[in-house]
PDB file of C-alpha atoms in Angstrom:
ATOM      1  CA  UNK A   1       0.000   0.000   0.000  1.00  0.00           C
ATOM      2  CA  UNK A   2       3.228   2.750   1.276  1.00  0.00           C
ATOM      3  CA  UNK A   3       4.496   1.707  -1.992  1.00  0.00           C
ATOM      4  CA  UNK A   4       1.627   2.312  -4.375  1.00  0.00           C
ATOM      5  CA  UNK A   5       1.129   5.691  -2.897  1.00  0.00           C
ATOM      6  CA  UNK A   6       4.669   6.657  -3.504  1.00  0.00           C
ATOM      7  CA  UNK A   7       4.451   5.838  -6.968  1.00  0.00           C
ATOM      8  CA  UNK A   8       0.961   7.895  -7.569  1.00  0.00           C
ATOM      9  CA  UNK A   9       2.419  10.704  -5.603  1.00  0.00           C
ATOM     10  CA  UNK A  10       5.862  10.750  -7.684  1.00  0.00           C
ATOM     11  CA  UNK A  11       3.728  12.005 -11.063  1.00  0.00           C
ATOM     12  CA  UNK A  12       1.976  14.548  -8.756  1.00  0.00           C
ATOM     13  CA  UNK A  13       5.675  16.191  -7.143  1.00  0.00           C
ATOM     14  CA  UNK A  14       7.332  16.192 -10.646  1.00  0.00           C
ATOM     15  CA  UNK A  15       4.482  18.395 -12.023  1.00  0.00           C
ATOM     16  CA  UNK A  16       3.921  20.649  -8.705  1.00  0.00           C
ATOM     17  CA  UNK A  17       6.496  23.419 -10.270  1.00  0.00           C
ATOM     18  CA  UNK A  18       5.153  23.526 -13.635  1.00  0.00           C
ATOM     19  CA  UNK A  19       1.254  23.402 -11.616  1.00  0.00           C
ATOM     20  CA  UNK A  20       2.794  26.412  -9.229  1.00  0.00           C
ATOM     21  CA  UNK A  21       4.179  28.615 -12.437  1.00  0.00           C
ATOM     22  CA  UNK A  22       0.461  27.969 -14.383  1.00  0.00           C
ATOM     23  CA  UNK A  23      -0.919  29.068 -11.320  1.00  0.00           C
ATOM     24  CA  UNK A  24       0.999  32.184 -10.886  1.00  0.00           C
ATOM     25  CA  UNK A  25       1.576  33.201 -14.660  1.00  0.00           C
ATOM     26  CA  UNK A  26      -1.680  32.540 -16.091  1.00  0.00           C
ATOM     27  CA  UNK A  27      -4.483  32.337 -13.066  1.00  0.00           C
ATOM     28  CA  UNK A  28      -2.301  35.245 -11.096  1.00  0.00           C
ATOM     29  CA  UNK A  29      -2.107  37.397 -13.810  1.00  0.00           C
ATOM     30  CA  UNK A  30      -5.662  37.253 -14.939  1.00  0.00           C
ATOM     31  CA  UNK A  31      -6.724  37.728 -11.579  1.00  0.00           C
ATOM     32  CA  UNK A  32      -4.333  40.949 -11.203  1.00  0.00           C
ATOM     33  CA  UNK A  33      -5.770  42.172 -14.699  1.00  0.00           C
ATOM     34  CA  UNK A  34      -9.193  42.246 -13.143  1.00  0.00           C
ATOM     35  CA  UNK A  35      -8.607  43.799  -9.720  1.00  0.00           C
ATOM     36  CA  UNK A  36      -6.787  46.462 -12.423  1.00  0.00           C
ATOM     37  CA  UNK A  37      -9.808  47.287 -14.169  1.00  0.00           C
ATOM     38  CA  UNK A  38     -11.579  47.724 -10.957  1.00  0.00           C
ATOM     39  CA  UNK A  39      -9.282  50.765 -10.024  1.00  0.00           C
ATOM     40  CA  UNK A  40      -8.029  53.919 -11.569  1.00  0.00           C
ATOM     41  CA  UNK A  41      -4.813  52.959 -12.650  1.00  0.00           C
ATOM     42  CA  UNK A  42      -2.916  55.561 -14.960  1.00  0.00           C
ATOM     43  CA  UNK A  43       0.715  55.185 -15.357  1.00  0.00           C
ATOM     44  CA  UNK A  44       1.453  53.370 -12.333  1.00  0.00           C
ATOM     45  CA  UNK A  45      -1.133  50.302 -10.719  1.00  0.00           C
ATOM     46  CA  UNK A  46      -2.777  51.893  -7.583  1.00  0.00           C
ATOM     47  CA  UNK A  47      -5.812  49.808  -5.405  1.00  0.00           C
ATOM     48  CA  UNK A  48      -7.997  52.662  -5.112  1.00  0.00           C
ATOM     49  CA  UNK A  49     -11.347  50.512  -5.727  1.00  0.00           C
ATOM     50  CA  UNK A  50     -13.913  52.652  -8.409  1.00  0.00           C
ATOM     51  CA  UNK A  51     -16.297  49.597  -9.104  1.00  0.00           C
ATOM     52  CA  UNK A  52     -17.397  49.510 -12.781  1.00  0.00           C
ATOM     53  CA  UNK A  53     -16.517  52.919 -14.192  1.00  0.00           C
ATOM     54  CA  UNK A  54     -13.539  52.012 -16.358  1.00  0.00           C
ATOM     55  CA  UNK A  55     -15.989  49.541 -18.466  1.00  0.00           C
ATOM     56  CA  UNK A  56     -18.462  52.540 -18.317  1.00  0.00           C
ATOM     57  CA  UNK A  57     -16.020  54.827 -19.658  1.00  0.00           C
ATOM     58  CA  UNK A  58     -14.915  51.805 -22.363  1.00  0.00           C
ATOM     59  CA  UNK A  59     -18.013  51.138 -23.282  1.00  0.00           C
ATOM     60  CA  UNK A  60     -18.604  54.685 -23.962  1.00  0.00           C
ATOM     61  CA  UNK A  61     -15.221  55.342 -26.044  1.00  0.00           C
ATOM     62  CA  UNK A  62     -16.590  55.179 -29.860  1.00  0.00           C
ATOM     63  CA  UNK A  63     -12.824  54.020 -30.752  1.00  0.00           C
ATOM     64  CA  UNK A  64     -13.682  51.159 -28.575  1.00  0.00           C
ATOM     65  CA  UNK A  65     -17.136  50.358 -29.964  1.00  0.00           C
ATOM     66  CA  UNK A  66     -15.357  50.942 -33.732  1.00  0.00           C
ATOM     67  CA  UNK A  67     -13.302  47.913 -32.804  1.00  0.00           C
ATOM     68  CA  UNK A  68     -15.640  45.204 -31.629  1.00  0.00           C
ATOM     69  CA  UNK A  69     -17.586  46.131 -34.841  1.00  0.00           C
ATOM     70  CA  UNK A  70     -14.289  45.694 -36.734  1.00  0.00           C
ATOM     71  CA  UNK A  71     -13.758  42.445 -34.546  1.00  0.00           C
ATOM     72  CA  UNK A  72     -16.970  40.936 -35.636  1.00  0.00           C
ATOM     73  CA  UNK A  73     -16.709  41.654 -39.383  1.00  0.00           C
ATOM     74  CA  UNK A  74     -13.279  40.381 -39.569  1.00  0.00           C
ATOM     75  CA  UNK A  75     -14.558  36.953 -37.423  1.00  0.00           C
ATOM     76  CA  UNK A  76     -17.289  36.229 -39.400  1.00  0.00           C
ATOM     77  CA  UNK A  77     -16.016  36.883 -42.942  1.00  0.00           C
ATOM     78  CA  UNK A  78     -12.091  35.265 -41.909  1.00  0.00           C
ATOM     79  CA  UNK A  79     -13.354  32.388 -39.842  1.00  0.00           C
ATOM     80  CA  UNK A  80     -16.282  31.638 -42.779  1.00  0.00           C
ATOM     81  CA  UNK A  81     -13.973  31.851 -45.830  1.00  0.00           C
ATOM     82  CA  UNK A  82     -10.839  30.242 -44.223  1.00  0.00           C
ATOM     83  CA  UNK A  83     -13.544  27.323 -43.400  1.00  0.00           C
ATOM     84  CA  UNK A  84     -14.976  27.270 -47.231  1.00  0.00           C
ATOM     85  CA  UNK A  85     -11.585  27.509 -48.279  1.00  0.00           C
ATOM     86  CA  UNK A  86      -9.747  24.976 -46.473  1.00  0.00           C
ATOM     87  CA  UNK A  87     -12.758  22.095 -46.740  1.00  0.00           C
ATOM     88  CA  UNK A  88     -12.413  23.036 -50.780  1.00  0.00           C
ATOM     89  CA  UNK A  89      -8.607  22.389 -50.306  1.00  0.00           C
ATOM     90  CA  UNK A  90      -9.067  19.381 -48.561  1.00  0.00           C
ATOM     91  CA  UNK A  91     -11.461  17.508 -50.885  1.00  0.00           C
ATOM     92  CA  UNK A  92      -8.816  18.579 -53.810  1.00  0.00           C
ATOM     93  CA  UNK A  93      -6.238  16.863 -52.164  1.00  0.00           C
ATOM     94  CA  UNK A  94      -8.361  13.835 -51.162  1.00  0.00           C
ATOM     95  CA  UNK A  95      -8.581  12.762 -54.548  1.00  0.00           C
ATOM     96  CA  UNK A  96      -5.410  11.117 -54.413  1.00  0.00           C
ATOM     97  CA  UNK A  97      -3.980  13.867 -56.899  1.00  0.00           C
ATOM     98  CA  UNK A  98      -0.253  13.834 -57.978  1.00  0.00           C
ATOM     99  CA  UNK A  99       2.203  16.012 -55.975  1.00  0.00           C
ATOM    100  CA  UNK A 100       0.095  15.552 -52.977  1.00  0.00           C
ATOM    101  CA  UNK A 101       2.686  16.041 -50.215  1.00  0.00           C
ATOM    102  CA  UNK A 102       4.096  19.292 -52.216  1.00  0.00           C
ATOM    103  CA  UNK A 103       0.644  20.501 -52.093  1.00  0.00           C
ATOM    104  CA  UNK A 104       0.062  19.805 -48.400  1.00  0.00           C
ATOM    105  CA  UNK A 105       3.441  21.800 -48.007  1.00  0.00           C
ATOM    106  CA  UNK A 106       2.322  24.615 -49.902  1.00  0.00           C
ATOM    107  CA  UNK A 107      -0.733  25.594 -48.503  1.00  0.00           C
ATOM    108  CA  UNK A 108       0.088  25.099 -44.979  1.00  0.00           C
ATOM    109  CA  UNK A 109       3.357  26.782 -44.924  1.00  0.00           C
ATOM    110  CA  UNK A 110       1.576  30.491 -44.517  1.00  0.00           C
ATOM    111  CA  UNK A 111       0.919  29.195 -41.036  1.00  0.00           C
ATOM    112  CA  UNK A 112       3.778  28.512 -40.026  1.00  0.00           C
ATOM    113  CA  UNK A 113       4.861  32.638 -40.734  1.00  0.00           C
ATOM    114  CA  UNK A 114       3.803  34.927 -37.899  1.00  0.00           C
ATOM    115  CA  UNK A 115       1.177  37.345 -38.573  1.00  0.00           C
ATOM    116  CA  UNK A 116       4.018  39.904 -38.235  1.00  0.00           C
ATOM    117  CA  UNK A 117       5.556  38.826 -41.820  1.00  0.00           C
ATOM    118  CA  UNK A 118       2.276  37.482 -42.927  1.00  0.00           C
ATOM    119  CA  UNK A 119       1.496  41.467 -42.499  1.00  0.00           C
ATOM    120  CA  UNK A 120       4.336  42.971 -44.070  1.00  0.00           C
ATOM    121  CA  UNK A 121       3.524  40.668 -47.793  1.00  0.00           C
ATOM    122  CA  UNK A 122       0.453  41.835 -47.954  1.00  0.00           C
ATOM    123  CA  UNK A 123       1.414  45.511 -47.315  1.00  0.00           C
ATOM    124  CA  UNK A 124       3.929  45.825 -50.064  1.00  0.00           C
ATOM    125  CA  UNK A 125       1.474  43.610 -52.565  1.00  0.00           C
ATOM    126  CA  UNK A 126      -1.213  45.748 -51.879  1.00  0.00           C
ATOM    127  CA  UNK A 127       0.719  48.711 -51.533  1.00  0.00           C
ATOM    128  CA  UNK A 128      -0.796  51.193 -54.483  1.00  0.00           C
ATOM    129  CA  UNK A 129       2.667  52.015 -55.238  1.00  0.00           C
ATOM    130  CA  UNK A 130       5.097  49.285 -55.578  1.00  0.00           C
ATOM    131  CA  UNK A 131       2.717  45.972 -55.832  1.00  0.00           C
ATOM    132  CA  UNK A 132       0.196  44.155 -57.601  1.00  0.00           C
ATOM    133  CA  UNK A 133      -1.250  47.348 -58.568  1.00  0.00           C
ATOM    134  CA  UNK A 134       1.430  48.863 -60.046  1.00  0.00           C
ATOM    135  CA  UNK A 135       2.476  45.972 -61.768  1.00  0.00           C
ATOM    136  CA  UNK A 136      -1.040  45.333 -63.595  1.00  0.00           C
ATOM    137  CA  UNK A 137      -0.910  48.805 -64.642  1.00  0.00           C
ATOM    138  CA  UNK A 138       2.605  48.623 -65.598  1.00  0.00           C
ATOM    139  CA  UNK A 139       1.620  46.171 -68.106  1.00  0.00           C
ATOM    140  CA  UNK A 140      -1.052  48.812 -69.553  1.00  0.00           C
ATOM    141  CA  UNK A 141      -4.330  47.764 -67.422  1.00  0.00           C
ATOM    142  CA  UNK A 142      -3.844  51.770 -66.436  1.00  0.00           C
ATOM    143  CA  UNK A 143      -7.526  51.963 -64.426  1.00  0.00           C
ATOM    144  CA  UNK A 144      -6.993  48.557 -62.346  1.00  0.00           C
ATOM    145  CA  UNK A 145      -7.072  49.311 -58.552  1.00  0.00           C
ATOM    146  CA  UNK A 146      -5.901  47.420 -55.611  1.00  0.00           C
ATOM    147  CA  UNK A 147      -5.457  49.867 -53.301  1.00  0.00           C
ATOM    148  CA  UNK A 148      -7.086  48.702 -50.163  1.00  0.00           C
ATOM    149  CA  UNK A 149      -5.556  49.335 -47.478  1.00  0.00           C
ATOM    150  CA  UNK A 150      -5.558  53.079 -47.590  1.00  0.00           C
ATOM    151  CA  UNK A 151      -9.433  53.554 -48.191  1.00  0.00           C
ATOM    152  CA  UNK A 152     -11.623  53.499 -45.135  1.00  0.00           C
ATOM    153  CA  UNK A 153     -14.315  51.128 -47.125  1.00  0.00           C
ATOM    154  CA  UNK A 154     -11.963  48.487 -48.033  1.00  0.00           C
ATOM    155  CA  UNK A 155      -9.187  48.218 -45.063  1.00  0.00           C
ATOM    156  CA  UNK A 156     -10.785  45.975 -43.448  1.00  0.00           C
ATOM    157  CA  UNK A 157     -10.950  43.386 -46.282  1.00  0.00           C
ATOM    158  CA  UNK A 158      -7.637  43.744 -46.745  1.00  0.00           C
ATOM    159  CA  UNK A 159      -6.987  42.393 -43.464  1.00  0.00           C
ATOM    160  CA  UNK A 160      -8.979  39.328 -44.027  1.00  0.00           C
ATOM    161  CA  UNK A 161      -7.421  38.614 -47.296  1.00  0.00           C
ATOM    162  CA  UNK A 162      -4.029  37.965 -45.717  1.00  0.00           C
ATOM    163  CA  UNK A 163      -5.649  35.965 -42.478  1.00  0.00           C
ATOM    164  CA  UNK A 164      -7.603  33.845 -45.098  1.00  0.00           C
ATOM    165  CA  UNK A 165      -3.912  33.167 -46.585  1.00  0.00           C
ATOM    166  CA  UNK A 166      -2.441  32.286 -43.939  1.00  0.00           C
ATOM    167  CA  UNK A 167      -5.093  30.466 -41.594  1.00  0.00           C
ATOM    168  CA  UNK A 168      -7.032  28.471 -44.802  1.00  0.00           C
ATOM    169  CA  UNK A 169      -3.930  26.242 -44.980  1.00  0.00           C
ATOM    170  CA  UNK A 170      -4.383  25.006 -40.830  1.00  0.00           C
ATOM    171  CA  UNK A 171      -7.948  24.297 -41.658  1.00  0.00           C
ATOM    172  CA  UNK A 172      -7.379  22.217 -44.737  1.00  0.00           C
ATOM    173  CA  UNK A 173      -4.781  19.787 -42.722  1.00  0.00           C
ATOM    174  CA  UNK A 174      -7.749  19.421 -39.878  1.00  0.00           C
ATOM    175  CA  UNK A 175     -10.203  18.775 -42.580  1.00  0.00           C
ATOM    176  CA  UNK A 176      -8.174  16.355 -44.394  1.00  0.00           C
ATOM    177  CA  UNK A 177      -7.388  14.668 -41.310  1.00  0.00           C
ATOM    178  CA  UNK A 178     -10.758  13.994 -41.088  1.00  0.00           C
ATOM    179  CA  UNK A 179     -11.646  13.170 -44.719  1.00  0.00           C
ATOM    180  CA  UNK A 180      -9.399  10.791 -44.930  1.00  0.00           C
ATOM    181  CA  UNK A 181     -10.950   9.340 -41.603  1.00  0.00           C
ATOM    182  CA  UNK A 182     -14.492   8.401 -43.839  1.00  0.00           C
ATOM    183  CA  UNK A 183     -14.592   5.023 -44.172  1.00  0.00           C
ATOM    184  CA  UNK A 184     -14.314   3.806 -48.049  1.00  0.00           C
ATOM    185  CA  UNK A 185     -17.676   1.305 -47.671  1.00  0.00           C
ATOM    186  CA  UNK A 186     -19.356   4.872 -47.845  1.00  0.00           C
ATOM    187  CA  UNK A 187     -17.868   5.700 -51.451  1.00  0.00           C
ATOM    188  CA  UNK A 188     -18.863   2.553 -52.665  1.00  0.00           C
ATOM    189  CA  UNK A 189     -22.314   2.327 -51.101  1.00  0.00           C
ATOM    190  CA  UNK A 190     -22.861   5.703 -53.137  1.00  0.00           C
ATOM    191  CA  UNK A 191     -21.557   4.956 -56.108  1.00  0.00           C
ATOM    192  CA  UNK A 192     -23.480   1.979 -56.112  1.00  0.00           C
ATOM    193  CA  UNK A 193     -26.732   3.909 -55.185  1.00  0.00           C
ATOM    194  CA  UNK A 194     -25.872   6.539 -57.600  1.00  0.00           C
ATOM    195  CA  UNK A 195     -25.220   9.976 -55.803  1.00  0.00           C
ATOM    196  CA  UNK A 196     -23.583  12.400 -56.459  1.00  0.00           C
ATOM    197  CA  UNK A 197     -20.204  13.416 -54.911  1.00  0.00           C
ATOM    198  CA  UNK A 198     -22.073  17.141 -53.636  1.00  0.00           C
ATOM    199  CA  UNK A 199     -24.604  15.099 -51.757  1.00  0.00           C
ATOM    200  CA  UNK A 200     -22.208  13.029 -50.220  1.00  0.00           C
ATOM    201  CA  UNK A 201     -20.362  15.742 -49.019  1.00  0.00           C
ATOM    202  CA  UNK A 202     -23.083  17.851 -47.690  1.00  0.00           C
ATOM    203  CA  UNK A 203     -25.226  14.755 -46.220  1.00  0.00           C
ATOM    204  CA  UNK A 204     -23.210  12.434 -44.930  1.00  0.00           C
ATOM    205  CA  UNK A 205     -19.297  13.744 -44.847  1.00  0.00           C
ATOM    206  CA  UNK A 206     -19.490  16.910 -43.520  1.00  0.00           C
ATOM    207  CA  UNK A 207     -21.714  16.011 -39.975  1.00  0.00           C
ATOM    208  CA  UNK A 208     -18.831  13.012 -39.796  1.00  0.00           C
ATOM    209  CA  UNK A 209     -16.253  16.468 -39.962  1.00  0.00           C
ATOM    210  CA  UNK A 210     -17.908  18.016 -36.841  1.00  0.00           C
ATOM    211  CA  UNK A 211     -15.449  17.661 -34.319  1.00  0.00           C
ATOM    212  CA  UNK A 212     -12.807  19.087 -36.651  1.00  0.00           C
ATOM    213  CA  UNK A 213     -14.985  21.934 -37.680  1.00  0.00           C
ATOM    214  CA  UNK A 214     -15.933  22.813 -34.149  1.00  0.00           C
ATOM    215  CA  UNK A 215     -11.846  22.411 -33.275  1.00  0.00           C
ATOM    216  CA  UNK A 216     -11.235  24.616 -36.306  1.00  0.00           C
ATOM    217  CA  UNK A 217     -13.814  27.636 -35.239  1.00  0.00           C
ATOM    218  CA  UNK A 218     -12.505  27.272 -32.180  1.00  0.00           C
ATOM    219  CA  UNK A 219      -8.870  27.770 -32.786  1.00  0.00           C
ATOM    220  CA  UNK A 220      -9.909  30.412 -35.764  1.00  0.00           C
ATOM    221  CA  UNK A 221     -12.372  32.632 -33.400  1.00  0.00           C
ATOM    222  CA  UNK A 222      -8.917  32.876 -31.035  1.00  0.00           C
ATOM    223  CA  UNK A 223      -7.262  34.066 -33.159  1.00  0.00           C
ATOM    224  CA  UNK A 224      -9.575  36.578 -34.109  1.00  0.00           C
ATOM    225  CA  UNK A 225      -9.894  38.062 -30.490  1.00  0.00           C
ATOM    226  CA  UNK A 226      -6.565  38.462 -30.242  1.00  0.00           C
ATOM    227  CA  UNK A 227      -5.959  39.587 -33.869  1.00  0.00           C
ATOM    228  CA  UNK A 228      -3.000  42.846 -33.387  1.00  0.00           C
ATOM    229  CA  UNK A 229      -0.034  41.815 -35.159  1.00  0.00           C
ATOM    230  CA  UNK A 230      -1.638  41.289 -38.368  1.00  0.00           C
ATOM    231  CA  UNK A 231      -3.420  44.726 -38.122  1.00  0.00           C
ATOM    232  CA  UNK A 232       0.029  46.514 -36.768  1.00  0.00           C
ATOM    233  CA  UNK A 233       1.888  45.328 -39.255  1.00  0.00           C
ATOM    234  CA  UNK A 234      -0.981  45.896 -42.519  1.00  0.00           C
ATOM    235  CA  UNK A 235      -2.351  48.860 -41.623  1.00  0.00           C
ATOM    236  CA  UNK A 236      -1.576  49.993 -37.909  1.00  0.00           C
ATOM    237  CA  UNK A 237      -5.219  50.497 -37.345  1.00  0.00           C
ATOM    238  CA  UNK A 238      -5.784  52.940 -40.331  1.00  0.00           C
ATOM    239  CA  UNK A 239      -6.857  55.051 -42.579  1.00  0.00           C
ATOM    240  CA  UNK A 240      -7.754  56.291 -39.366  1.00  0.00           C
ATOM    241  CA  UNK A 241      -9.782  53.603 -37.417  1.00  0.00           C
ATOM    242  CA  UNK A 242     -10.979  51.659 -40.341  1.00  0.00           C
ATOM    243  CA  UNK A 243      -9.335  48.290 -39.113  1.00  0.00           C
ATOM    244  CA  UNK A 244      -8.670  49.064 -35.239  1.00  0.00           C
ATOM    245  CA  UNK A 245      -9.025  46.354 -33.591  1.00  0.00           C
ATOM    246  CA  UNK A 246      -9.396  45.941 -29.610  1.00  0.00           C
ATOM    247  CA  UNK A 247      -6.433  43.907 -29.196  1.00  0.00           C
ATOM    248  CA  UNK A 248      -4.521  47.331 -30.243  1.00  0.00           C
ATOM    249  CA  UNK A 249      -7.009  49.397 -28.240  1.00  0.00           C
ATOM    250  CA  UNK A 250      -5.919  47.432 -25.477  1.00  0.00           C
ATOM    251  CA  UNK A 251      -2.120  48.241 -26.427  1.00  0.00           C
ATOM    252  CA  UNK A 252      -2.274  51.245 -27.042  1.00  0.00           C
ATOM    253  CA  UNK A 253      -3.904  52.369 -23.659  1.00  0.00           C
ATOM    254  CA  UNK A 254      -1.199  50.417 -21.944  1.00  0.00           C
ATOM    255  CA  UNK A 255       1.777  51.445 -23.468  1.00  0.00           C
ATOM    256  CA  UNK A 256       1.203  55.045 -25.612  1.00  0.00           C
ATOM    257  CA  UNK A 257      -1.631  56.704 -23.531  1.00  0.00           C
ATOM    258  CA  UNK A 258      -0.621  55.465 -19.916  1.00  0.00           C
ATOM    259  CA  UNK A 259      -3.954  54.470 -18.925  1.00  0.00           C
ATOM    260  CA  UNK A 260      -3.649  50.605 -16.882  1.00  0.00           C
ATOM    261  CA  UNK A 261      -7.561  50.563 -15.935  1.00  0.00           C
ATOM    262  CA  UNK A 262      -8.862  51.188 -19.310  1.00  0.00           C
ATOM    263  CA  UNK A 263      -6.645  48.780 -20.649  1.00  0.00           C
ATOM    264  CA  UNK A 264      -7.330  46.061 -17.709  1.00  0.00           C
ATOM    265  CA  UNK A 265     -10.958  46.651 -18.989  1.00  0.00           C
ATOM    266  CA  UNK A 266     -10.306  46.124 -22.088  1.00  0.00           C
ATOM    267  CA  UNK A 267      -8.378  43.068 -21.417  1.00  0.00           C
ATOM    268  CA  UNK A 268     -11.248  41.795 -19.231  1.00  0.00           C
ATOM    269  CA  UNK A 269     -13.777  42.001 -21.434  1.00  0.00           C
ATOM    270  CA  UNK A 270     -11.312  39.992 -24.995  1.00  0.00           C
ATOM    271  CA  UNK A 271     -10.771  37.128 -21.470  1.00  0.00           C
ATOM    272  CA  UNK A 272     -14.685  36.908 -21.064  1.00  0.00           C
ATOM    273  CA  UNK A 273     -15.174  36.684 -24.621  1.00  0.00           C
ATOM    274  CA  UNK A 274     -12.628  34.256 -25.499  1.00  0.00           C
ATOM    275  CA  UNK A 275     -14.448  32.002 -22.227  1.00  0.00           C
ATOM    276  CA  UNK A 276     -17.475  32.524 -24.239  1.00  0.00           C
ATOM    277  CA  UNK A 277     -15.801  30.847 -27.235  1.00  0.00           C
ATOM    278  CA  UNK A 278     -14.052  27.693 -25.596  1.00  0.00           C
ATOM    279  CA  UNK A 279     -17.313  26.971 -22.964  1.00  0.00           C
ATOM    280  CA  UNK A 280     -19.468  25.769 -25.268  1.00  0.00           C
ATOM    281  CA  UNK A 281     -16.682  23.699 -27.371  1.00  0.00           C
ATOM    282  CA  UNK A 282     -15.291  22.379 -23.698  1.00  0.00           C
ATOM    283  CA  UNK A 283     -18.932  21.500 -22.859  1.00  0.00           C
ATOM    284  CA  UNK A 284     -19.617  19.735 -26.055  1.00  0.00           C
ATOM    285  CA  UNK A 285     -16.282  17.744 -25.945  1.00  0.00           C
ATOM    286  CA  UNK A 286     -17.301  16.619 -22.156  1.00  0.00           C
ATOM    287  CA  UNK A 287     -20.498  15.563 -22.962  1.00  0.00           C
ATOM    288  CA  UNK A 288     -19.785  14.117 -26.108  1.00  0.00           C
ATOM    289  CA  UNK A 289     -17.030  12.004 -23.859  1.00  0.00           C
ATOM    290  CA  UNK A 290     -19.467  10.954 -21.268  1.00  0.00           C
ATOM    291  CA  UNK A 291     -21.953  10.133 -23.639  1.00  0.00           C
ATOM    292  CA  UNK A 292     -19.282   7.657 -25.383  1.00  0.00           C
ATOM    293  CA  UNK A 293     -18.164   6.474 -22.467  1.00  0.00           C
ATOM    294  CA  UNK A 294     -22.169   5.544 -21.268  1.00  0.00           C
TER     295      UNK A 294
END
């Protein structure tokens, strides 16, 4: 009995300093980001207790409203084509087509650049001066236009253009992953029956993709909370606050206007919605466990 315990407490000692450091880097901090937006912090953190007026005053900023609505565009029209496109991806490569492993390499090497260079490509390709732009007109298309990023109406596009790039390519590995998962009776039984290869995708294939779907939106709707580097490196938030983002509103309060509440606030409220995101995918991975396991 001394001797089994020893061995199921060794597991539980060997882990106790990486437990203590989660505990303190990640649970601590969040905590001490809270208690921050409960207080008028400026420059410096002070624990003068003011209740809820820092996420009144956020919630009253327009700059602040500007980004969630920025947010939400880019989240639905990023994490809806990089889903469209990667599924399309992965069905071309499930055919078995030649160059297969070249092609895998291809599209999933944009994800494996940080959004910081990701950023910086598309700025000097849509740059009206020096990329695709002036190349097409160099060749005599003289009225062709791809000058996004500086117009207000069409920043924010831009922006999902080069997250589609990169992210399609992560999606397309988790869908293939799962395509080539289907079980080969169901080809045959189809063929057999006379289907067609739509209906067989839309019917039957993708509910068997759901778990990799749900993983992907998951993993995509992250990274569109804490979208910054992309949008620093594009745009900067511009023209004006066409593509601000609250990520940036959040750095930008912190480290260029000196204001630790606001940003704390700010903070608080991406950490609420990001628990908002991973609840209902944590739920539906623990029931879907007990329910296996009944």
């Amino acid at each position: 009995m001394a001797m089994r315990i020893r061995r199921s407490a060794a597991p539980a000692v060997a882990l106790s300093p990486t437990i203590l450091i989660v505990l303190l880097a990640y649970v601590g901090t969040m905590g001490w980001t809270v208690w921050m937006s409960l207080t008028n912090s400026r420059l410096l953190p002070v624990n003068t207790f003011v209740g809820t007026q820092q996420y009144e005053r956020l919630f009253g900023d327009p700059r602040w409203l500007v980004s969630l609505q920025n947010m939400a565009l880019f989240g639905v029209l990023f994490i809806g084509f990089c889903l469209a496109l990667g599924f399309l991806l992965a069905v071309a490569i499930d055919q078995r087509v030649r160059g297969e492993d070249g092609l895998r390499t291809i599209f999933l090497y944009p994800h494996a650049m940080s959004f910081i260079v990701t950023g910086l490509v598309w700025q000097w390709m849509m740059n009206p001066t020096l990329g695709i732009q002036e190349a097409v007109q160099a060749l005599g298309w003289t009225s062709f236009r791809f000058d996004w990023v500086v117009r207000r109406d069409m920043a924010i596009y831009a922006v999902v253009i080069a997250g589609v790039w990169q992210s399609a390519g992560l999606v397309m590995a988790l869908m293939l992953a799962g395509l080539r998962g289907v079980d080969e009776d169901l080809w045959k039984a189809a063929r057999v029956d006379g289907i067609p290869p739509w209906r067989v995708y839309t019917s039957i294939v993708l509910p068997l993709l759901k778990p990799m779907i749900i993983t992907s939106v998951v993993l995509l709707s992250i990274a569109v909370v804490k979208v910054y580097d992309l949008v620093v490196a594009l745009t900067n938030g511009g023209p004006g606050t066409a593509t601000a983002v609250p990520a940036k509103y959040v750095m930008d309060y912190l480290f260029e206007r000196q204001n630790i509440g606001l940003a704390a606030a700010a903070s608080t409220v991406l950490l609420v919605t990001v628990l908002c995101v991973l609840a209902p995918w944590i739920y539906a991975e623990y029931f879907r466990k007990e329910r296996g396991g009944a």
